[in-house]
Short mmCIF file of N, CA, C and O in Angstrom, two decimals:
data_model
loop_
_atom_site.label_atom_id
_atom_site.label_comp_id
_atom_site.label_asym_id
_atom_site.label_seq_id
_atom_site.Cartn_x
_atom_site.Cartn_y
_atom_site.Cartn_z
N UNK B 138 100.45 56.45 2.05
CA UNK B 138 99.20 55.70 2.37
C UNK B 138 98.71 55.45 3.85
O UNK B 138 99.78 55.46 4.58
N UNK B 139 97.73 55.96 4.36
CA UNK B 139 97.34 55.98 5.47
C UNK B 139 96.87 54.87 5.91
O UNK B 139 95.91 54.25 5.49
N UNK B 140 97.05 53.62 7.16
CA UNK B 140 96.62 52.70 8.09
C UNK B 140 95.21 53.19 7.84
O UNK B 140 94.75 54.13 8.62
N UNK B 141 94.25 52.20 7.50
CA UNK B 141 92.96 52.06 7.70
C UNK B 141 92.50 50.67 8.59
O UNK B 141 92.88 49.55 8.22
N UNK B 142 91.65 50.97 9.74
CA UNK B 142 91.93 49.96 10.93
C UNK B 142 91.83 49.92 12.10
O UNK B 142 92.82 51.14 12.66
N UNK B 143 92.53 49.06 12.70
CA UNK B 143 92.54 49.20 13.99
C UNK B 143 93.68 48.17 14.46
O UNK B 143 93.80 46.95 13.88
N UNK B 144 94.92 48.66 15.95
CA UNK B 144 95.56 47.22 16.22
C UNK B 144 95.60 47.29 17.47
O UNK B 144 96.19 47.49 18.52
N UNK B 145 94.48 46.56 18.53
CA UNK B 145 94.40 46.53 19.88
C UNK B 145 95.33 45.48 20.06
O UNK B 145 95.60 44.58 19.36
N UNK B 146 95.70 45.76 21.24
CA UNK B 146 97.09 44.35 21.97
C UNK B 146 96.49 44.36 23.01
O UNK B 146 95.58 45.10 24.11
N UNK B 147 96.99 42.80 23.64
CA UNK B 147 96.48 42.45 25.09
C UNK B 147 97.02 43.55 26.31
O UNK B 147 98.05 44.01 26.46
N UNK B 148 96.06 43.77 27.43
CA UNK B 148 96.51 44.58 28.23
C UNK B 148 95.70 46.15 27.87
O UNK B 148 96.19 46.95 28.93
N UNK B 149 95.23 46.52 26.79
CA UNK B 149 94.82 47.89 26.71
C UNK B 149 93.54 47.46 26.62
O UNK B 149 92.81 46.57 27.00
N UNK B 150 92.47 48.87 26.85
CA UNK B 150 91.37 48.69 27.32
C UNK B 150 90.26 48.02 26.23
O UNK B 150 89.29 47.35 26.79
N UNK B 151 90.60 47.48 25.32
CA UNK B 151 89.69 46.73 24.59
C UNK B 151 89.97 45.30 24.76
O UNK B 151 89.29 44.38 24.55
N UNK B 152 91.15 44.89 25.17
CA UNK B 152 91.64 43.30 25.90
C UNK B 152 92.54 43.68 26.94
O UNK B 152 93.31 43.25 26.76
N UNK B 153 91.72 44.02 27.78
CA UNK B 153 92.15 44.10 29.43
C UNK B 153 92.76 42.94 29.73
O UNK B 153 94.19 43.15 30.80
N UNK B 154 93.00 41.48 29.26
CA UNK B 154 93.49 40.62 29.96
C UNK B 154 94.87 40.02 29.10
O UNK B 154 94.94 39.44 27.97
N UNK B 155 95.88 40.27 29.98
CA UNK B 155 97.19 40.12 29.44
C UNK B 155 97.28 38.45 28.77
O UNK B 155 98.67 38.18 28.47
N UNK B 156 96.78 37.31 29.46
CA UNK B 156 97.12 36.18 29.45
C UNK B 156 96.66 35.90 27.98
O UNK B 156 97.19 34.99 27.48
N UNK B 157 95.69 36.50 27.45
CA UNK B 157 95.22 36.43 26.35
C UNK B 157 96.46 36.39 24.92
O UNK B 157 96.48 35.68 24.10
N UNK B 158 97.60 37.20 25.11
CA UNK B 158 99.09 36.84 25.16
C UNK B 158 99.32 35.29 24.72
O UNK B 158 99.72 35.12 23.51
N UNK B 159 99.43 34.85 25.69
CA UNK B 159 99.69 33.65 25.46
C UNK B 159 98.79 32.23 24.64
O UNK B 159 99.55 31.86 23.64
N UNK B 160 97.57 32.85 24.48
CA UNK B 160 96.50 32.46 23.42
C UNK B 160 97.21 32.68 21.69
O UNK B 160 97.10 31.85 20.94
N UNK B 161 97.28 33.96 21.68
CA UNK B 161 97.93 34.15 20.81
C UNK B 161 99.28 33.96 20.16
O UNK B 161 99.68 33.01 19.28
N UNK B 162 100.01 33.85 21.05
CA UNK B 162 101.34 32.87 21.31
C UNK B 162 101.35 31.73 20.91
O UNK B 162 101.68 31.28 19.77
N UNK B 163 100.79 31.07 21.52
CA UNK B 163 100.33 29.30 20.89
C UNK B 163 99.45 29.28 19.83
O UNK B 163 100.19 28.04 19.17
N UNK B 164 98.56 29.65 19.32
CA UNK B 164 98.05 30.02 17.87
C UNK B 164 98.75 29.79 16.68
O UNK B 164 98.92 29.20 16.18
N UNK B 165 99.82 30.90 17.08
CA UNK B 165 100.41 31.27 16.28
C UNK B 165 102.40 30.35 16.16
O UNK B 165 102.89 30.76 15.56
N UNK B 166 102.17 29.60 17.09
CA UNK B 166 103.30 29.09 17.45
C UNK B 166 104.60 29.77 17.26
O UNK B 166 105.61 29.77 16.50
N UNK B 167 104.68 31.06 17.93
CA UNK B 167 105.73 31.95 18.27
C UNK B 167 107.11 31.41 18.31
O UNK B 167 108.26 31.86 17.82
N UNK B 168 106.90 30.35 19.46
CA UNK B 168 108.37 29.99 20.02
C UNK B 168 109.01 29.49 18.74
O UNK B 168 110.28 29.30 18.50
N UNK B 169 108.49 28.41 17.83
CA UNK B 169 108.87 27.86 16.25
C UNK B 169 109.19 28.81 15.39
O UNK B 169 110.01 29.24 14.88
N UNK B 170 108.33 29.95 15.17
CA UNK B 170 108.45 30.83 13.93
C UNK B 170 109.98 32.01 14.69
O UNK B 170 110.22 32.31 13.72
N UNK B 171 109.79 32.23 16.12
CA UNK B 171 110.89 33.09 16.14
C UNK B 171 112.23 32.26 16.57
O UNK B 171 113.21 32.99 17.16
N UNK B 172 112.26 31.21 16.83
CA UNK B 172 113.53 30.22 16.86
C UNK B 172 113.98 30.37 18.07
O UNK B 172 115.12 30.40 18.37
N UNK B 173 112.88 30.65 18.90
CA UNK B 173 113.46 30.89 20.70
C UNK B 173 114.02 32.18 20.89
O UNK B 173 114.54 32.45 21.76
N UNK B 174 113.64 33.15 19.55
CA UNK B 174 114.60 34.73 19.86
C UNK B 174 113.71 35.50 20.72
O UNK B 174 113.78 36.36 21.23
N UNK B 175 112.26 35.21 20.66
CA UNK B 175 111.05 35.83 21.61
C UNK B 175 110.74 35.23 22.67
O UNK B 175 110.29 33.65 22.45
N UNK B 176 110.51 35.69 23.89
CA UNK B 176 109.84 35.16 25.03
C UNK B 176 108.69 35.79 25.34
O UNK B 176 108.36 36.82 25.49
N UNK B 177 107.84 34.94 26.18
CA UNK B 177 107.06 35.42 27.45
C UNK B 177 107.57 35.13 28.77
O UNK B 177 107.82 34.07 28.69
N UNK B 178 107.44 36.12 29.60
CA UNK B 178 107.90 36.27 31.05
C UNK B 178 106.35 35.70 31.85
O UNK B 178 105.37 35.42 31.08
N UNK B 179 106.41 35.13 32.80
CA UNK B 179 105.40 34.60 33.83
C UNK B 179 104.68 35.67 33.87
O UNK B 179 103.46 35.37 34.17
N UNK B 180 105.05 36.96 33.56
CA UNK B 180 103.76 38.15 33.83
C UNK B 180 103.48 38.66 32.26
O UNK B 180 102.63 39.74 32.13
N UNK B 181 103.86 37.55 31.31
CA UNK B 181 103.26 37.52 29.94
C UNK B 181 104.00 39.34 29.36
O UNK B 181 103.41 39.59 28.18
N UNK B 182 105.28 39.37 29.92
CA UNK B 182 106.11 40.68 29.20
C UNK B 182 106.79 39.86 28.07
O UNK B 182 107.07 38.52 27.81
N UNK B 183 106.92 40.41 26.65
CA UNK B 183 107.38 39.92 25.66
C UNK B 183 108.98 40.42 25.78
O UNK B 183 109.03 41.43 26.11
N UNK B 184 109.64 39.18 25.65
CA UNK B 184 111.39 39.67 25.51
C UNK B 184 111.82 39.19 24.00
O UNK B 184 111.44 38.51 23.40
N UNK B 185 112.53 40.05 23.30
CA UNK B 185 112.83 41.19 23.72
C UNK B 185 112.30 42.46 23.68
O UNK B 185 111.12 42.13 23.27
N UNK B 186 112.31 43.34 24.75
CA UNK B 186 111.73 44.62 24.89
C UNK B 186 111.07 45.17 23.50
O UNK B 186 110.03 46.08 23.99
N UNK B 187 111.56 45.12 22.60
CA UNK B 187 111.07 46.09 21.21
C UNK B 187 109.89 44.71 20.59
O UNK B 187 109.65 45.48 19.67
N UNK B 188 109.79 43.94 21.42
CA UNK B 188 108.55 43.11 20.77
C UNK B 188 107.06 43.61 20.96
O UNK B 188 106.76 43.98 21.70
N UNK B 189 106.36 43.28 20.08
CA UNK B 189 104.79 43.77 19.98
C UNK B 189 103.98 42.63 19.41
O UNK B 189 104.33 42.04 18.48
N UNK B 190 102.81 42.84 19.82
CA UNK B 190 101.71 41.82 19.54
C UNK B 190 100.62 43.01 19.61
O UNK B 190 100.18 43.80 20.19
N UNK B 191 99.61 42.38 18.51
CA UNK B 191 98.20 42.82 18.47
C UNK B 191 97.46 42.03 17.43
O UNK B 191 97.63 41.51 16.93
N UNK B 192 96.12 42.49 17.42
CA UNK B 192 95.13 41.92 16.58
C UNK B 192 95.10 43.23 15.87
O UNK B 192 94.73 44.59 16.29
N UNK B 193 94.97 42.59 14.78
CA UNK B 193 95.20 44.06 13.18
C UNK B 193 93.56 43.45 12.46
O UNK B 193 93.59 42.58 12.15
N UNK B 194 92.83 44.89 12.79
CA UNK B 194 91.60 44.87 11.54
C UNK B 194 91.91 46.10 10.97
O UNK B 194 91.55 47.19 10.97
N UNK B 195 91.86 45.52 9.42
CA UNK B 195 92.44 46.56 8.40
C UNK B 195 90.97 46.44 8.11
O UNK B 195 90.68 46.53 6.49
N UNK B 196 90.12 47.45 8.19
CA UNK B 196 88.79 47.80 7.57
C UNK B 196 88.73 49.12 8.04
O UNK B 196 89.05 49.73 8.99
N UNK B 197 88.20 50.07 7.24
CA UNK B 197 88.05 51.50 7.15
C UNK B 197 86.97 51.53 8.39
O UNK B 197 87.42 53.10 9.00
N UNK B 198 86.01 50.67 8.81
CA UNK B 198 84.99 51.09 9.46
C UNK B 198 85.53 50.51 10.72
O UNK B 198 84.64 50.74 11.72
N UNK B 199 86.55 49.92 11.10
CA UNK B 199 86.72 49.24 12.80
C UNK B 199 86.91 50.57 13.50
O UNK B 199 88.01 51.44 13.04
N UNK B 200 86.61 50.42 14.83
CA UNK B 200 86.98 51.66 15.74
C UNK B 200 87.64 50.90 16.85
O UNK B 200 87.17 49.75 17.41
N UNK B 201 88.40 51.40 17.43
CA UNK B 201 88.66 51.34 18.99
C UNK B 201 87.11 51.22 19.94
O UNK B 201 86.68 52.24 19.54
N UNK B 202 88.03 50.51 21.12
CA UNK B 202 86.61 50.61 21.77
C UNK B 202 87.42 49.94 23.34
O UNK B 202 88.22 49.40 23.16
N UNK B 203 86.76 50.29 24.44
CA UNK B 203 86.73 50.19 25.81
C UNK B 203 86.12 49.13 26.52
O UNK B 203 84.92 49.03 25.85
N UNK B 204 86.69 47.92 27.07
CA UNK B 204 85.68 47.07 27.75
C UNK B 204 85.11 47.58 28.93
O UNK B 204 86.28 48.53 29.70
N UNK B 205 84.03 47.97 29.22
CA UNK B 205 83.73 48.64 30.26
C UNK B 205 83.81 48.04 31.67
O UNK B 205 84.45 46.86 31.67
N UNK B 206 83.49 48.61 32.86
CA UNK B 206 83.17 47.50 34.21
C UNK B 206 82.80 46.11 34.02
O UNK B 206 81.39 46.41 33.39
N UNK B 207 83.28 45.11 34.23
CA UNK B 207 82.40 43.81 34.23
C UNK B 207 81.99 43.65 35.78
O UNK B 207 82.44 43.60 36.72
N UNK B 208 80.89 42.59 35.96
CA UNK B 208 80.15 42.49 37.06
C UNK B 208 80.69 40.84 37.25
O UNK B 208 81.53 40.50 36.38
N UNK B 209 80.36 40.40 38.01
CA UNK B 209 81.02 39.28 39.25
C UNK B 209 80.48 38.17 38.10
O UNK B 209 81.02 37.19 37.88
N UNK B 210 79.03 38.08 37.68
CA UNK B 210 78.80 37.00 36.82
C UNK B 210 79.28 37.21 35.09
O UNK B 210 79.24 36.03 34.98
N UNK B 211 80.06 38.02 34.83
CA UNK B 211 80.68 37.61 33.85
C UNK B 211 81.82 37.54 34.31
O UNK B 211 82.64 36.68 32.91
N UNK B 212 82.45 38.11 35.07
CA UNK B 212 83.86 37.17 35.25
C UNK B 212 83.79 36.12 35.72
O UNK B 212 84.83 35.03 35.26
N UNK B 213 82.81 35.42 36.22
CA UNK B 213 82.87 34.09 36.65
C UNK B 213 82.49 33.09 35.30
O UNK B 213 83.18 32.42 34.94
N UNK B 214 81.70 33.58 33.94
CA UNK B 214 81.44 33.01 33.15
C UNK B 214 82.83 33.08 32.00
O UNK B 214 83.23 32.29 31.22
N UNK B 215 83.31 34.34 32.16
CA UNK B 215 85.08 34.24 31.48
C UNK B 215 85.60 33.39 31.96
O UNK B 215 86.29 32.64 31.21
N UNK B 216 85.93 33.46 33.22
CA UNK B 216 86.87 32.40 33.93
C UNK B 216 86.34 30.86 33.54
O UNK B 216 87.47 29.97 33.14
N UNK B 217 85.06 30.75 33.84
CA UNK B 217 84.85 29.15 33.44
C UNK B 217 85.03 29.21 31.62
O UNK B 217 85.45 27.62 31.70
N UNK B 218 84.89 29.91 30.82
CA UNK B 218 85.45 29.35 29.48
C UNK B 218 86.68 29.27 29.34
O UNK B 218 87.06 28.55 28.24
N UNK B 219 87.54 30.15 30.02
CA UNK B 219 88.96 29.79 30.33
C UNK B 219 89.35 28.56 30.95
O UNK B 219 90.79 27.96 30.83
N UNK B 220 88.59 27.59 31.59
CA UNK B 220 88.66 26.51 31.99
C UNK B 220 89.37 26.61 33.64
O UNK B 220 89.60 25.98 33.59
N UNK B 221 88.51 27.93 34.28
CA UNK B 221 89.13 27.75 35.38
C UNK B 221 88.63 27.47 36.59
O UNK B 221 87.28 27.78 36.26
N UNK B 222 88.53 27.12 37.44
CA UNK B 222 87.68 26.66 38.69
C UNK B 222 87.20 27.86 39.37
O UNK B 222 85.74 27.79 40.24
N UNK B 223 87.72 28.92 39.45
CA UNK B 223 87.60 29.88 40.29
C UNK B 223 87.69 31.51 39.77
O UNK B 223 88.24 31.30 38.40
N UNK B 224 87.33 32.44 40.06
CA UNK B 224 87.79 33.86 39.67
C UNK B 224 88.88 34.40 39.74
O UNK B 224 89.22 35.51 39.20
N UNK B 225 89.68 34.08 40.71
CA UNK B 225 90.79 34.51 41.19
C UNK B 225 92.12 35.18 40.55
O UNK B 225 92.36 36.46 40.26
N UNK B 226 91.95 34.15 39.39
CA UNK B 226 93.10 34.48 38.34
C UNK B 226 92.74 35.65 37.32
O UNK B 226 93.24 36.41 37.33
N UNK B 227 91.10 35.43 37.18
CA UNK B 227 90.82 36.58 36.27
C UNK B 227 90.53 37.81 36.98
O UNK B 227 90.82 38.92 36.26
N UNK B 228 90.16 38.22 37.93
CA UNK B 228 90.08 39.58 38.80
C UNK B 228 91.80 39.79 39.01
O UNK B 228 91.44 41.13 38.95
N UNK B 229 92.85 38.81 39.07
CA UNK B 229 93.86 39.56 39.29
C UNK B 229 94.20 40.29 37.88
O UNK B 229 95.12 41.16 37.95
N UNK B 230 93.95 39.52 36.48
CA UNK B 230 94.65 39.78 35.73
C UNK B 230 93.60 40.94 34.72
O UNK B 230 94.20 41.88 34.04
N UNK B 231 92.18 41.04 35.22
CA UNK B 231 91.50 42.09 34.81
C UNK B 231 91.72 43.47 35.14
O UNK B 231 91.61 44.96 34.85
N UNK B 232 92.44 43.22 36.75
CA UNK B 232 92.64 44.34 37.63
C UNK B 232 91.32 45.15 38.42
O UNK B 232 89.91 45.27 37.76
N UNK B 233 91.89 46.34 38.91
CA UNK B 233 90.66 47.13 39.65
C UNK B 233 89.79 47.90 38.65
O UNK B 233 88.86 48.11 39.07
N UNK B 234 90.14 48.54 37.58
CA UNK B 234 89.78 49.55 36.85
C UNK B 234 88.72 48.55 35.85
O UNK B 234 87.83 49.50 35.21
N UNK B 235 88.88 47.47 35.63
CA UNK B 235 87.72 46.53 34.99
C UNK B 235 86.72 46.26 35.90
O UNK B 235 85.75 45.78 35.33
N UNK B 236 87.27 45.54 37.19
CA UNK B 236 86.01 45.04 37.73
C UNK B 236 84.94 45.73 38.40
O UNK B 236 85.35 47.12 38.85
N UNK B 237 83.91 45.43 38.00
CA UNK B 237 82.74 46.49 38.88
C UNK B 237 82.21 46.43 40.10
O UNK B 237 81.16 46.60 40.32
N UNK B 238 83.24 45.71 40.94
CA UNK B 238 82.71 45.15 42.10
C UNK B 238 83.86 44.91 42.63
O UNK B 238 85.07 45.19 42.54
N UNK B 239 83.66 45.05 44.33
CA UNK B 239 85.22 45.13 45.22
C UNK B 239 84.97 43.13 45.21
O UNK B 239 84.17 42.57 45.64
N UNK B 240 86.70 42.99 45.37
CA UNK B 240 86.55 41.53 45.23
C UNK B 240 86.66 40.85 46.56
O UNK B 240 86.74 41.80 47.68
N UNK B 241 86.52 40.02 46.77
CA UNK B 241 86.42 39.06 48.02
C UNK B 241 87.51 38.59 48.68
O UNK B 241 88.57 38.90 48.08
#
C-alpha cells in the first residue's frame, strides 16, 4: 500500500517557523501522553533525537508546497496573531531565506 498524502513538519519549507512545534505539542498534550519521555529544547529540537512531528494530510490530491518569501506587512500580521508586540522573534525563526526584506 502506497501512502497517499503529505507529511509537512515544522521547520520545513511549508511550515518554516519551528515555534509552531510548541503549538502542536500543547494541543496534543505531549508532556502527559509521553509521560515526560519526550521534550522540546529552547530551540524546539525534540528529544530523544529519534522523535518526529508532522501534520499529516492523508488525501491523494494533497501536495507539498513552500512558503515563498514574505514581506514586512505579512511578518507584522503573523507576529500580531501570535500575540507578539514586535517582529524580532518572528524574523529570527523564519530566517533570512523566508524574509523578503532586510531586517532592521
